[in-house]
Amino acid sequence: MISIATPVYNEEKNISELVQRIKNACEETKENYEIIIVDDGSSDNTLEYIKKIHEKDKSVNYISLSRNYGHQGALWAGLDNASGDAVITLDGDLQHPPELIVKMVDLWRKGYEVVYTVKNGYEFKSKPLFYFSKLFYSLISKISDINLSFGQSDFRLLDKKVVKVVCDIPEKNKFMRGLVDWVGFKQTGINYTPPNRKYGESKFKISNYVNFALDGIFAFSIFPMRLLLWAGLILSFLCLSYAFIYIVLGIINFVVFENLFLPPGWASIVVSITLIGGIQLIGLGLMGEYISRIYLQTKRRPDYIIRECSL
Ligand code: UDP
Ligand code: MG
C-alpha cells in the first residue's frame, strides 16, 4: 500500500481537484492507497469539504490539527500517521503535480528508497526570493554535511524504512529536507516544472522563508559559531597589531619629534570600539540561536497536536 500525505491550509478551492487527481494517479499505479489530508487549522471550509469526501470515500482520510502549526508541522503529522509501504508528501495547492506519483512509485519499485523532486524553470514570486533561495541552498551545502540542490521541496516519496527513521529522530523543529538527505539510503531525483497556483494564494511570506532557511542552517551547521571564533581571533590579532604600531609611533613621536605631531586618535578608537561591539553582538545573537534551540528541545513540546482524525 502507498500513502499520500498532503498538508492544507485554507485550500477549499483546491480540495476536490486535488483529491481527484491524486486518486487518478494512485489508480494508475495499481497499488492500494490511502490519502491523508492534514488540515493545518484552516479557517475556511477546507476541513468540511474533506470530511464530506471521506464520508463517501474511505480511502480519503483527514487529520485535523488543533491550530495552525505551519507547513512543516502538518507534514510531520501526515508522515507520523501514514501506514503505507511508501509515503508520498505533496503540497495541497496543486503546485506539486499529483501525476508524478506514478513515476515516483515506478522508481520505488526499482529499489529506490527516496525519490525526491527538483523544480526546474520555477517562477519565483520575486527576484530577491530567487537569489535568497539560491544563496541558501549553496550556503547550507557548503557549511554543513548535507547536500541540498537548488529547487528542492517537500514533494517526495519515502520508503517506510526511511519514514520510520526520520520520524523517530527525537529532534525539535526538524528540517525535513536536511534530514532526508542526511539519513542516506538509495536516493534518486526527478525534475518537474511546477505550475502556478490556480486558486488561493501562497501562505508564505518572505519572513517565513527566512525563518525556514535559518532553521535549516542552525539545525545542521555549527559553522556560524566557528566563523565567529575566527572573526574574534582575526580581529584580536588586528587590534593587537594596531596597538603595537601606535606604541611604536608614539615612541617615535616622543623621541624624534619631541611630541610635535600628535596622532588624531579619536576615529581609530571609535571605529575599533564599535567594530568589536558589533562583532560581540553578532556573537551573542548566534549563541542565542543555538541556546534557544536547546531550550525548545528540553521542553519536548510536540510539533503539532491532533484535534480529530479519521485514521
Ligand atoms: N500550508 C500549511 N500550513 C501553513 C502554510 C501552508 O499546511 O501554515 C500548506 C498549503 O496549504 C500548501 C502547502 O503548505 O498546500 C504549501 O504552501 P504554499 O503554497 O502557500 O507555499 P509556496 O508554494 O508558496 O512556497
Ligand atoms: Mg504553493
Short mmCIF file of C-alpha atoms and ligand atoms in Angstrom, two decimals:
data_model
loop_
_atom_site.label_atom_id
_atom_site.label_comp_id
_atom_site.label_asym_id
_atom_site.label_seq_id
_atom_site.Cartn_x
_atom_site.Cartn_y
_atom_site.Cartn_z
CA MET A 1 0.00 0.00 0.00
CA ILE A 2 1.12 3.58 -0.61
CA SER A 3 0.15 6.65 1.45
CA ILE A 4 -0.20 10.17 0.14
CA ALA A 5 0.15 12.87 2.81
CA THR A 6 -0.86 16.42 1.98
CA PRO A 7 -0.81 19.47 4.26
CA VAL A 8 -3.51 22.02 3.52
CA TYR A 9 -4.24 25.41 4.98
CA ASN A 10 -7.21 27.33 3.61
CA GLU A 11 -7.26 25.45 0.32
CA GLU A 12 -11.04 24.91 -0.03
CA LYS A 13 -10.99 25.69 -3.75
CA ASN A 14 -8.28 23.14 -4.46
CA ILE A 15 -9.54 20.19 -2.42
CA SER A 16 -11.83 18.42 -4.89
CA GLU A 17 -9.44 18.67 -7.86
CA LEU A 18 -6.56 17.68 -5.58
CA VAL A 19 -8.27 14.54 -4.32
CA GLN A 20 -9.45 13.56 -7.79
CA ARG A 21 -6.01 13.93 -9.36
CA ILE A 22 -4.28 12.07 -6.52
CA LYS A 23 -6.83 9.25 -6.84
CA ASN A 24 -6.35 9.02 -10.62
CA ALA A 25 -2.59 8.80 -10.20
CA CYS A 26 -2.88 6.18 -7.44
CA GLU A 27 -5.24 4.06 -9.53
CA GLU A 28 -2.71 4.15 -12.34
CA THR A 29 -0.02 2.70 -10.08
CA LYS A 30 -2.29 -0.33 -9.35
CA GLU A 31 -1.24 -0.13 -5.70
CA ASN A 32 -3.66 0.03 -2.80
CA TYR A 33 -3.58 3.51 -1.38
CA GLU A 34 -4.64 5.84 1.41
CA ILE A 35 -4.84 9.60 1.11
CA ILE A 36 -4.21 11.60 4.27
CA ILE A 37 -5.10 15.26 4.12
CA VAL A 38 -3.77 17.20 7.07
CA ASP A 39 -5.83 20.28 7.78
CA ASP A 40 -3.45 22.74 9.39
CA GLY A 41 -6.09 24.73 11.32
CA SER A 42 -7.81 26.21 8.26
CA SER A 43 -10.31 28.98 8.88
CA ASP A 44 -12.30 28.36 5.68
CA ASN A 45 -14.32 25.28 4.71
CA THR A 46 -11.35 23.07 3.86
CA LEU A 47 -12.00 20.59 6.70
CA GLU A 48 -15.75 20.32 5.99
CA TYR A 49 -15.02 19.57 2.34
CA ILE A 50 -12.53 16.84 3.24
CA LYS A 51 -14.98 15.31 5.72
CA LYS A 52 -17.67 15.22 3.06
CA ILE A 53 -15.34 13.42 0.68
CA HIS A 54 -14.34 10.99 3.47
CA GLU A 55 -18.00 10.08 4.11
CA LYS A 56 -18.32 8.82 0.55
CA ASP A 57 -14.82 7.54 0.03
CA LYS A 58 -12.97 5.92 2.93
CA SER A 59 -9.63 5.95 1.11
CA VAL A 60 -9.56 9.70 1.76
CA ASN A 61 -8.73 10.42 5.40
CA TYR A 62 -8.26 13.59 7.35
CA ILE A 63 -6.19 14.74 10.27
CA SER A 64 -7.34 18.00 11.76
CA LEU A 65 -4.74 19.88 13.80
CA SER A 66 -5.77 21.91 16.83
CA ARG A 67 -4.46 25.13 15.28
CA ASN A 68 -2.17 26.34 12.51
CA TYR A 69 1.26 24.77 13.10
CA GLY A 70 2.81 25.66 9.75
CA HIS A 71 3.61 23.59 6.70
CA GLN A 72 6.36 21.53 8.36
CA GLY A 73 4.30 20.62 11.44
CA ALA A 74 1.43 19.49 9.21
CA LEU A 75 3.81 17.44 7.07
CA TRP A 76 5.16 15.63 10.14
CA ALA A 77 1.61 14.90 11.26
CA GLY A 78 0.99 13.25 7.88
CA LEU A 79 4.21 11.24 7.92
CA ASP A 80 3.81 10.08 11.54
CA ASN A 81 0.33 8.73 10.83
CA ALA A 82 0.82 7.19 7.41
CA SER A 83 0.93 3.41 7.28
CA GLY A 84 1.87 2.74 3.64
CA ASP A 85 4.97 0.88 2.46
CA ALA A 86 5.90 4.14 0.79
CA VAL A 87 4.70 7.62 1.70
CA ILE A 88 4.47 10.45 -0.80
CA THR A 89 4.23 14.00 0.53
CA LEU A 90 2.96 16.79 -1.67
CA ASP A 91 1.53 20.29 -1.27
CA GLY A 92 -2.22 20.69 -1.44
CA ASP A 93 -2.22 23.65 -3.82
CA LEU A 94 -1.56 21.53 -6.93
CA GLN A 95 1.86 23.09 -7.46
CA HIS A 96 3.20 19.57 -6.94
CA PRO A 97 1.52 17.73 -9.84
CA PRO A 98 -0.03 14.51 -8.41
CA GLU A 99 0.55 12.81 -11.80
CA LEU A 100 4.23 12.45 -10.86
CA ILE A 101 3.21 9.90 -8.21
CA VAL A 102 3.18 7.25 -10.98
CA LYS A 103 6.81 7.89 -11.87
CA MET A 104 7.84 8.01 -8.22
CA VAL A 105 6.21 4.66 -7.48
CA ASP A 106 7.93 3.16 -10.56
CA LEU A 107 11.33 4.26 -9.25
CA TRP A 108 10.47 2.98 -5.76
CA ARG A 109 9.63 -0.42 -7.25
CA LYS A 110 13.04 -0.37 -8.92
CA GLY A 111 14.59 -0.23 -5.46
CA TYR A 112 14.99 3.47 -4.66
CA GLU A 113 14.11 4.30 -1.06
CA VAL A 114 13.90 8.07 -1.53
CA VAL A 115 12.58 9.73 -4.69
CA TYR A 116 12.94 13.48 -4.31
CA THR A 117 11.95 16.14 -6.83
CA VAL A 118 13.78 19.16 -8.19
CA LYS A 119 11.92 22.09 -9.66
CA ASN A 120 13.15 23.45 -12.95
CA GLY A 121 12.01 26.60 -14.65
CA TYR A 122 10.28 27.61 -11.45
CA GLU A 123 8.84 31.10 -11.48
CA PHE A 124 9.76 32.74 -8.22
CA LYS A 125 7.36 35.13 -6.61
CA SER A 126 10.09 37.76 -6.73
CA LYS A 127 13.69 38.22 -7.82
CA PRO A 128 15.03 38.70 -4.26
CA LEU A 129 13.38 35.41 -3.25
CA PHE A 130 15.08 33.66 -6.17
CA TYR A 131 18.53 34.93 -5.15
CA PHE A 132 17.85 34.24 -1.48
CA SER A 133 16.83 30.68 -2.24
CA LYS A 134 19.92 30.11 -4.42
CA LEU A 135 22.15 31.53 -1.70
CA PHE A 136 20.52 29.35 0.96
CA TYR A 137 20.98 26.09 -0.93
CA SER A 138 24.60 26.75 -1.84
CA LEU A 139 25.40 28.00 1.67
CA ILE A 140 23.85 25.09 3.54
CA SER A 141 25.56 22.59 1.26
CA LYS A 142 28.92 24.26 1.89
CA ILE A 143 28.75 24.78 5.64
CA SER A 144 27.05 21.57 6.73
CA ASP A 145 27.44 17.89 5.97
CA ILE A 146 24.24 17.76 3.94
CA ASN A 147 23.99 18.36 0.26
CA LEU A 148 20.84 20.05 -0.98
CA SER A 149 20.38 21.11 -4.56
CA PHE A 150 18.58 24.29 -5.51
CA GLY A 151 14.89 23.81 -6.28
CA GLN A 152 14.10 21.08 -3.75
CA SER A 153 10.79 20.94 -1.95
CA ASP A 154 8.86 18.60 0.30
CA PHE A 155 7.43 16.75 -2.68
CA ARG A 156 8.95 13.29 -2.43
CA LEU A 157 8.46 9.60 -1.91
CA LEU A 158 9.95 7.89 1.14
CA ASP A 159 10.07 4.18 1.69
CA LYS A 160 8.57 3.13 5.01
CA LYS A 161 12.06 2.34 6.39
CA VAL A 162 13.08 5.94 5.78
CA VAL A 163 9.80 7.28 7.19
CA LYS A 164 10.39 5.35 10.40
CA VAL A 165 13.96 6.61 10.72
CA VAL A 166 13.15 10.29 10.15
CA CYS A 167 10.02 10.22 12.31
CA ASP A 168 11.89 8.56 15.19
CA ILE A 169 14.61 11.19 15.31
CA PRO A 170 13.84 12.99 18.59
CA GLU A 171 14.64 16.49 17.40
CA LYS A 172 12.56 19.65 17.64
CA ASN A 173 11.93 21.83 14.60
CA LYS A 174 13.08 19.02 12.36
CA PHE A 175 14.28 20.30 9.00
CA MET A 176 12.83 17.58 6.82
CA ARG A 177 14.78 18.41 3.67
CA GLY A 178 18.07 18.21 5.53
CA LEU A 179 17.20 15.07 7.47
CA VAL A 180 16.10 13.16 4.39
CA ASP A 181 19.44 13.88 2.74
CA TRP A 182 21.35 13.17 5.95
CA VAL A 183 19.86 9.72 6.62
CA GLY A 184 21.22 8.40 3.34
CA PHE A 185 19.53 5.35 1.74
CA LYS A 186 19.22 4.82 -2.00
CA GLN A 187 18.08 8.15 -3.40
CA THR A 188 17.18 9.45 -6.81
CA GLY A 189 15.61 12.66 -8.08
CA ILE A 190 13.18 13.64 -10.78
CA ASN A 191 12.75 17.05 -12.38
CA TYR A 192 9.46 18.76 -12.95
CA THR A 193 8.12 22.18 -13.79
CA PRO A 194 5.64 23.36 -11.17
CA PRO A 195 2.53 25.10 -12.46
CA ASN A 196 1.40 28.37 -10.90
CA ARG A 197 -1.20 28.25 -8.18
CA LYS A 198 -4.68 28.02 -9.69
CA TYR A 199 -6.75 29.06 -6.67
CA GLY A 200 -6.00 30.69 -3.37
CA GLU A 201 -2.77 32.42 -2.54
CA SER A 202 0.61 31.46 -1.15
CA LYS A 203 0.68 31.35 2.63
CA PHE A 204 4.39 32.01 2.81
CA LYS A 205 5.69 35.49 3.39
CA ILE A 206 9.32 36.41 2.82
CA SER A 207 9.84 36.24 6.61
CA ASN A 208 8.61 32.60 6.61
CA TYR A 209 11.23 31.69 4.04
CA VAL A 210 13.96 33.47 6.01
CA ASN A 211 12.94 31.68 9.23
CA PHE A 212 12.78 28.37 7.42
CA ALA A 213 16.27 28.91 5.99
CA LEU A 214 17.66 29.87 9.41
CA ASP A 215 16.08 26.76 10.96
CA GLY A 216 17.80 24.69 8.30
CA ILE A 217 21.18 26.31 8.82
CA PHE A 218 21.16 26.25 12.62
CA ALA A 219 19.85 22.68 12.73
CA PHE A 220 22.61 21.38 10.50
CA SER A 221 25.66 23.53 10.98
CA ILE A 222 27.83 24.96 13.73
CA PHE A 223 29.76 26.87 11.10
CA PRO A 224 28.29 30.28 12.11
CA MET A 225 29.74 29.85 15.61
CA ARG A 226 33.07 28.76 14.20
CA LEU A 227 33.04 31.76 11.88
CA LEU A 228 32.58 33.94 14.91
CA LEU A 229 35.52 32.37 16.66
CA TRP A 230 37.66 33.05 13.61
CA ALA A 231 36.38 36.61 13.32
CA GLY A 232 37.23 37.13 17.01
CA LEU A 233 40.72 35.72 16.57
CA ILE A 234 41.46 37.75 13.43
CA LEU A 235 40.06 40.91 14.97
CA SER A 236 42.06 40.48 18.17
CA PHE A 237 45.18 39.97 16.11
CA LEU A 238 44.46 43.12 14.06
CA CYS A 239 43.76 45.15 17.21
CA LEU A 240 46.99 43.97 18.82
CA SER A 241 48.99 44.84 15.69
CA TYR A 242 47.27 48.21 15.61
CA ALA A 243 48.15 48.81 19.26
CA PHE A 244 51.73 47.82 18.61
CA ILE A 245 52.01 50.21 15.65
CA TYR A 246 50.60 53.03 17.75
CA ILE A 247 53.04 52.38 20.57
CA VAL A 248 55.92 52.49 18.11
CA LEU A 249 54.53 55.68 16.50
CA GLY A 250 54.10 57.18 19.96
CA ILE A 251 57.67 56.50 20.88
CA ILE A 252 58.93 57.92 17.57
CA ASN A 253 56.72 60.95 18.09
CA PHE A 254 58.07 61.48 21.57
CA VAL A 255 61.74 60.80 20.90
CA VAL A 256 62.27 62.11 17.34
CA PHE A 257 59.69 64.91 17.04
CA GLU A 258 59.64 65.78 20.73
CA ASN A 259 55.91 65.38 20.85
CA LEU A 260 55.28 67.76 17.92
CA PHE A 261 52.88 65.67 15.95
CA LEU A 262 50.01 64.06 17.86
CA PRO A 263 48.04 61.28 16.19
CA PRO A 264 44.35 62.26 15.96
CA GLY A 265 43.30 59.00 17.70
CA TRP A 266 39.58 59.58 18.05
CA ALA A 267 38.45 57.95 14.85
CA SER A 268 40.53 54.86 15.39
CA ILE A 269 39.23 54.40 18.93
CA VAL A 270 35.60 54.84 17.98
CA VAL A 271 35.93 52.52 14.98
CA SER A 272 37.58 49.78 16.98
CA ILE A 273 35.11 50.01 19.85
CA THR A 274 32.05 49.89 17.63
CA LEU A 275 33.51 47.16 15.46
CA ILE A 276 34.27 44.96 18.45
CA GLY A 277 30.88 45.79 19.97
CA GLY A 278 29.15 44.80 16.74
CA ILE A 279 31.02 41.52 16.50
CA GLN A 280 30.19 40.75 20.12
CA LEU A 281 26.51 41.39 19.48
CA ILE A 282 26.54 39.12 16.45
CA GLY A 283 28.22 36.52 18.63
CA LEU A 284 25.58 36.80 21.32
CA GLY A 285 22.84 36.55 18.70
CA LEU A 286 24.37 33.44 17.19
CA MET A 287 24.77 31.80 20.58
CA GLY A 288 21.17 32.75 21.32
CA GLU A 289 20.09 30.86 18.19
CA TYR A 290 21.72 27.65 19.36
CA ILE A 291 20.74 28.08 23.01
CA SER A 292 17.12 28.77 22.09
CA ARG A 293 17.15 25.51 20.17
CA ILE A 294 18.43 23.65 23.23
CA TYR A 295 15.72 25.39 25.24
CA LEU A 296 12.96 24.32 22.85
CA GLN A 297 14.37 20.82 22.73
CA THR A 298 14.34 20.40 26.52
CA LYS A 299 10.68 21.43 26.72
CA ARG A 300 9.77 18.49 24.49
CA ARG A 301 6.61 20.10 23.23
CA PRO A 302 5.13 18.29 20.24
CA ASP A 303 5.44 19.80 16.75
CA TYR A 304 1.66 19.53 16.32
CA ILE A 305 -1.47 18.46 18.22
CA ILE A 306 -4.25 16.49 16.55
CA ARG A 307 -7.84 17.54 17.32
CA GLU A 308 -9.57 14.78 15.37
CA CYS A 309 -8.65 12.27 12.78
CA SER A 310 -10.33 9.62 10.64
CA LEU A 311 -7.49 7.10 10.64
N1 UDP B 1 0.42 25.14 4.31
C1 UDP B 1 0.12 24.58 5.54
N2 UDP B 1 0.26 25.37 6.65
C2 UDP B 1 0.71 26.66 6.59
C3 UDP B 1 1.05 27.19 5.32
C4 UDP B 1 0.90 26.40 4.20
O1 UDP B 1 -0.28 23.42 5.64
O2 UDP B 1 0.80 27.30 7.64
C5 UDP B 1 0.25 24.30 3.09
C6 UDP B 1 -0.50 24.98 1.96
O3 UDP B 1 -1.89 24.78 2.06
C7 UDP B 1 0.07 24.27 0.75
C8 UDP B 1 1.50 23.98 1.16
O4 UDP B 1 1.53 24.04 2.58
O5 UDP B 1 -0.59 23.05 0.50
C9 UDP B 1 2.50 24.95 0.56
O6 UDP B 1 2.14 26.27 0.89
P1 UDP B 1 2.17 27.48 -0.16
O7 UDP B 1 1.65 27.04 -1.47
O8 UDP B 1 1.49 28.62 0.48
O9 UDP B 1 3.74 27.76 -0.25
P2 UDP B 1 4.58 28.16 -1.56
O10 UDP B 1 4.30 27.08 -2.60
O11 UDP B 1 4.07 29.48 -1.98
O12 UDP B 1 6.00 28.15 -1.10
MG MG B 2 2.49 26.55 -3.27
#
